[in-house]
């Protein structure tokens, strides 16, 4: 369709960097994603207590590290002492928590595009959206492909829009709201990122007809991936990097 926003991204996106093959949201995960031929990664970014942007999915460090408690309560120095690899497998023991800046540099140096999911600690939505947008503007200055910023937190998306309106944004939704057109317009998004369970040919067509791109998480069944790509979806986030990957 002629009036769709430009989409310089791969249709195959490695979820959390390395899917299930490596500890999520680490540089080790990024290396695994790159080895599998992925040229676009999704990862989750939040603020430490002392305002350092780091990659982490959960509110608490318990699941993905050897530490305990909310990430929001820890300084970067405290987070940097934790092991974010052993929970996955012994091969990744000692893998550190990466900063957003380190991952931005890694992706840029390796020709990889980024979907930066703004994943704020509870109560820090606006400041996290603003911090991610300003850091992204700075880190990607002069780069060919801008990072796509996304969030379930609309307050974070709005703060990102105000801080760096030129960076492309996607609205992430757990369930597709009836007023998705209004919300995409409000935050000046280029894309709607949906749960793959909600993906239908009709929805993909309707989003395209409204002038937006559409991507779906998390697609781990190769047959489902093929179907969504056949329907013309613009991106699929996958954990199954061996089975669902860009053509070599
Ligand atoms: O950004 C796509 C997907 O990562 C959203 O869900 O919980 O995996 O961050 P979650
Ligand atoms: Mg995510």
Short mmCIF file of C-alpha atoms and ligand atoms in Angstrom, two decimals:
data_model
loop_
_atom_site.label_atom_id
_atom_site.label_comp_id
_atom_site.label_asym_id
_atom_site.label_seq_id
_atom_site.Cartn_x
_atom_site.Cartn_y
_atom_site.Cartn_z
CA UNK A 1 0.00 0.00 0.00
CA UNK A 2 1.35 3.38 -1.03
CA UNK A 3 0.55 5.44 2.07
CA UNK A 4 2.08 3.15 4.69
CA UNK A 5 4.89 4.55 6.84
CA UNK A 6 8.37 3.40 5.84
CA UNK A 7 9.40 0.17 7.55
CA UNK A 8 13.14 -0.35 7.31
CA UNK A 9 12.88 -3.39 9.58
CA UNK A 10 13.16 -7.12 9.12
CA UNK A 11 9.89 -9.06 9.37
CA UNK A 12 11.70 -11.51 11.66
CA UNK A 13 12.47 -10.04 15.09
CA UNK A 14 14.48 -11.92 17.72
CA UNK A 15 12.48 -11.61 20.95
CA UNK A 16 14.56 -10.35 23.89
CA UNK A 17 17.65 -10.74 21.70
CA UNK A 18 18.13 -14.47 21.64
CA UNK A 19 14.69 -15.93 22.24
CA UNK A 20 14.83 -19.05 24.41
CA UNK A 21 18.36 -19.97 23.32
CA UNK A 22 20.18 -17.56 25.63
CA UNK A 23 19.45 -15.51 28.75
CA UNK A 24 16.99 -12.83 27.65
CA UNK A 25 18.01 -9.19 27.33
CA UNK A 26 21.78 -9.78 27.56
CA UNK A 27 24.65 -9.20 25.15
CA UNK A 28 25.06 -12.98 24.98
CA UNK A 29 21.47 -13.14 23.71
CA UNK A 30 22.26 -10.52 21.07
CA UNK A 31 25.21 -12.59 19.83
CA UNK A 32 22.98 -15.67 19.53
CA UNK A 33 20.38 -13.64 17.63
CA UNK A 34 23.03 -12.38 15.23
CA UNK A 35 24.46 -15.90 14.74
CA UNK A 36 20.99 -17.06 13.70
CA UNK A 37 20.83 -14.44 10.97
CA UNK A 38 18.46 -12.00 12.67
CA UNK A 39 18.91 -8.35 11.72
CA UNK A 40 16.36 -6.99 14.19
CA UNK A 41 16.04 -7.47 17.94
CA UNK A 42 13.40 -6.60 20.48
CA UNK A 43 14.50 -5.91 24.04
CA UNK A 44 13.02 -4.42 27.22
CA UNK A 45 14.47 -1.29 28.85
CA UNK A 46 13.90 0.25 32.28
CA UNK A 47 15.60 2.64 34.74
CA UNK A 48 17.68 1.57 37.72
CA UNK A 49 17.10 3.43 40.98
CA UNK A 50 19.89 5.84 40.02
CA UNK A 51 18.54 6.42 36.51
CA UNK A 52 20.73 4.16 34.41
CA UNK A 53 18.84 2.56 31.51
CA UNK A 54 19.25 -1.22 31.58
CA UNK A 55 17.76 -4.23 29.80
CA UNK A 56 15.27 -6.13 31.96
CA UNK A 57 11.79 -7.54 31.44
CA UNK A 58 10.32 -8.13 34.89
CA UNK A 59 9.73 -5.66 37.73
CA UNK A 60 11.79 -7.94 40.00
CA UNK A 61 15.25 -9.38 39.41
CA UNK A 62 14.33 -12.79 40.89
CA UNK A 63 13.50 -14.76 37.72
CA UNK A 64 16.45 -13.68 35.58
CA UNK A 65 19.27 -13.20 38.11
CA UNK A 66 20.71 -14.53 41.35
CA UNK A 67 19.38 -11.47 43.19
CA UNK A 68 16.06 -10.68 44.87
CA UNK A 69 13.57 -7.87 44.87
CA UNK A 70 12.42 -5.02 42.67
CA UNK A 71 14.83 -3.66 40.08
CA UNK A 72 13.49 -0.19 40.96
CA UNK A 73 15.14 -0.43 44.39
CA UNK A 74 18.62 -1.20 43.07
CA UNK A 75 21.33 1.10 41.82
CA UNK A 76 23.15 0.24 38.64
CA UNK A 77 26.22 -0.73 40.68
CA UNK A 78 24.08 -3.21 42.63
CA UNK A 79 22.49 -4.64 39.48
CA UNK A 80 25.90 -4.93 37.81
CA UNK A 81 27.06 -7.33 40.55
CA UNK A 82 24.30 -9.84 39.81
CA UNK A 83 24.54 -12.90 37.54
CA UNK A 84 21.92 -12.63 34.79
CA UNK A 85 22.98 -15.82 33.00
CA UNK A 86 22.99 -18.79 35.39
CA UNK A 87 19.18 -19.00 35.61
CA UNK A 88 19.21 -19.95 31.92
CA UNK A 89 22.09 -22.42 31.84
CA UNK A 90 25.59 -22.97 33.21
CA UNK A 91 27.12 -21.93 29.88
CA UNK A 92 26.00 -18.37 30.58
CA UNK A 93 27.09 -18.16 34.22
CA UNK A 94 28.17 -14.66 35.16
CA UNK A 95 26.52 -12.94 32.21
CA UNK A 96 26.03 -9.32 33.30
CA UNK A 97 23.02 -7.06 32.96
CA UNK A 98 23.70 -4.83 29.97
CA UNK A 99 23.09 -1.11 29.81
CA UNK A 100 20.93 0.27 27.02
CA UNK A 101 23.96 2.23 25.80
CA UNK A 102 26.10 -0.92 25.48
CA UNK A 103 23.37 -2.75 23.57
CA UNK A 104 22.77 0.23 21.29
CA UNK A 105 26.48 0.27 20.44
CA UNK A 106 26.49 -3.50 19.85
CA UNK A 107 23.52 -3.41 17.50
CA UNK A 108 24.82 -0.40 15.57
CA UNK A 109 28.26 -1.97 15.16
CA UNK A 110 26.66 -5.17 13.82
CA UNK A 111 24.06 -3.68 11.46
CA UNK A 112 21.13 -4.76 13.63
CA UNK A 113 17.91 -2.79 13.97
CA UNK A 114 16.23 -2.37 17.33
CA UNK A 115 12.74 -2.42 18.75
CA UNK A 116 13.24 -0.85 22.15
CA UNK A 117 10.35 -1.80 24.38
CA UNK A 118 9.98 0.77 27.15
CA UNK A 119 9.18 -1.39 30.20
CA UNK A 120 8.99 1.06 33.12
CA UNK A 121 9.25 0.14 36.77
CA UNK A 122 5.77 0.78 38.24
CA UNK A 123 5.19 4.49 38.78
CA UNK A 124 8.11 5.57 36.59
CA UNK A 125 6.27 5.45 33.24
CA UNK A 126 6.74 9.03 32.03
CA UNK A 127 10.33 9.46 33.17
CA UNK A 128 11.32 6.12 31.62
CA UNK A 129 9.67 7.00 28.30
CA UNK A 130 11.45 10.33 28.25
CA UNK A 131 14.82 8.84 29.28
CA UNK A 132 14.65 6.09 26.63
CA UNK A 133 13.68 8.54 23.88
CA UNK A 134 16.43 11.03 24.72
CA UNK A 135 19.06 8.30 25.04
CA UNK A 136 17.93 6.68 21.78
CA UNK A 137 18.11 9.98 19.92
CA UNK A 138 21.64 10.43 21.17
CA UNK A 139 22.86 6.84 20.64
CA UNK A 140 21.42 6.50 17.12
CA UNK A 141 22.45 9.95 15.96
CA UNK A 142 23.51 9.69 12.30
CA UNK A 143 22.46 6.01 12.03
CA UNK A 144 20.64 4.79 8.91
CA UNK A 145 17.84 3.02 10.77
CA UNK A 146 16.12 4.59 13.75
CA UNK A 147 15.08 2.37 16.64
CA UNK A 148 11.38 1.61 16.91
CA UNK A 149 10.20 2.58 20.41
CA UNK A 150 7.22 0.69 21.82
CA UNK A 151 5.35 0.32 25.08
CA UNK A 152 2.25 -1.10 26.72
CA UNK A 153 2.48 1.97 28.99
CA UNK A 154 0.73 4.77 27.13
CA UNK A 155 2.15 7.35 29.53
CA UNK A 156 5.65 6.21 28.55
CA UNK A 157 4.80 6.39 24.87
CA UNK A 158 3.44 9.91 25.27
CA UNK A 159 6.56 11.01 27.14
CA UNK A 160 8.72 9.50 24.38
CA UNK A 161 6.67 11.35 21.76
CA UNK A 162 7.17 14.65 23.54
CA UNK A 163 10.89 14.10 24.14
CA UNK A 164 11.86 12.83 20.67
CA UNK A 165 8.89 13.08 18.29
CA UNK A 166 11.06 12.10 15.31
CA UNK A 167 11.67 8.55 16.60
CA UNK A 168 9.16 5.98 15.30
CA UNK A 169 6.75 4.55 17.86
CA UNK A 170 4.56 1.46 18.17
CA UNK A 171 1.66 0.98 20.56
CA UNK A 172 1.85 -2.41 22.27
CA UNK A 173 -1.45 -3.94 23.33
CA UNK A 174 -2.35 -7.06 25.31
CA UNK A 175 -5.74 -7.04 23.60
CA UNK A 176 -6.65 -4.97 20.57
CA UNK A 177 -8.81 -2.09 21.85
CA UNK A 178 -11.83 -1.00 19.80
CA UNK A 179 -10.35 2.50 19.54
CA UNK A 180 -6.90 1.43 18.27
CA UNK A 181 -7.07 4.00 15.45
CA UNK A 182 -7.53 6.88 17.94
CA UNK A 183 -4.72 5.62 20.15
CA UNK A 184 -2.28 5.20 17.27
CA UNK A 185 -3.14 8.73 16.10
CA UNK A 186 -2.82 10.18 19.61
CA UNK A 187 0.75 8.93 20.13
CA UNK A 188 1.66 9.46 16.46
CA UNK A 189 2.63 5.81 16.08
CA UNK A 190 3.76 4.04 12.94
CA UNK A 191 2.70 0.59 14.13
CA UNK A 192 0.43 -1.51 16.32
CA UNK A 193 2.15 -4.42 18.07
CA UNK A 194 -0.37 -7.07 19.02
CA UNK A 195 -0.60 -10.45 20.72
CA UNK A 196 -0.33 -12.99 17.91
CA UNK A 197 -3.55 -14.63 19.17
CA UNK A 198 -5.44 -11.55 17.95
CA UNK A 199 -3.88 -11.60 14.47
CA UNK A 200 -6.36 -12.11 11.66
CA UNK A 201 -6.16 -11.29 7.99
CA UNK A 202 -9.00 -8.77 8.53
CA UNK A 203 -7.14 -6.94 11.31
CA UNK A 204 -3.91 -6.80 9.32
CA UNK A 205 -5.81 -5.37 6.35
CA UNK A 206 -7.68 -2.87 8.53
CA UNK A 207 -4.46 -1.62 10.19
CA UNK A 208 -2.80 -1.24 6.79
CA UNK A 209 -5.86 0.52 5.38
CA UNK A 210 -5.68 2.97 8.30
CA UNK A 211 -2.06 3.74 7.33
CA UNK A 212 -0.14 1.81 10.00
CA UNK A 213 2.17 -1.17 10.22
CA UNK A 214 1.37 -4.20 12.38
CA UNK A 215 3.60 -6.71 14.18
CA UNK A 216 2.77 -9.63 16.49
CA UNK A 217 4.39 -11.23 19.56
CA UNK A 218 5.28 -13.93 20.38
CA UNK A 219 5.08 -16.27 17.41
CA UNK A 220 6.74 -19.57 18.27
CA UNK A 221 4.91 -21.96 15.93
CA UNK A 222 6.54 -22.05 12.47
CA UNK A 223 3.20 -22.73 10.75
CA UNK A 224 1.59 -19.75 12.46
CA UNK A 225 4.60 -17.62 11.48
CA UNK A 226 4.21 -18.62 7.84
CA UNK A 227 0.48 -17.83 7.91
CA UNK A 228 0.93 -14.36 9.45
CA UNK A 229 3.71 -13.53 6.98
CA UNK A 230 1.47 -14.74 4.11
CA UNK A 231 -1.24 -12.42 5.37
CA UNK A 232 1.20 -9.54 5.03
CA UNK A 233 2.08 -8.85 8.66
CA UNK A 234 5.03 -6.45 8.98
CA UNK A 235 6.82 -8.23 11.82
CA UNK A 236 6.80 -11.29 14.04
CA UNK A 237 8.64 -11.50 17.35
CA UNK A 238 9.92 -15.00 18.01
CA UNK A 239 11.66 -17.01 20.72
CA UNK A 240 12.29 -19.89 18.32
CA UNK A 241 15.33 -18.57 16.49
CA UNK A 242 16.29 -21.90 14.95
CA UNK A 243 12.85 -22.73 13.52
CA UNK A 244 11.61 -19.24 12.61
CA UNK A 245 14.32 -17.12 11.02
CA UNK A 246 15.01 -14.89 8.04
CA UNK A 247 15.83 -16.69 4.79
CA UNK A 248 19.60 -17.08 4.47
O1 LIG B 1 7.46 -6.20 22.48
C1 LIG B 1 6.87 -7.43 22.22
C2 LIG B 1 6.79 -8.29 23.46
O2 LIG B 1 8.06 -8.38 24.04
C3 LIG B 1 5.81 -7.78 24.48
O3 LIG B 1 5.64 -8.61 25.60
O4 LIG B 1 6.06 -9.28 27.92
O5 LIG B 1 7.51 -10.15 26.10
O6 LIG B 1 7.69 -7.78 26.80
P1 LIG B 1 6.77 -8.97 26.65
MG1 LIG B 2 9.21 -7.15 25.39
#
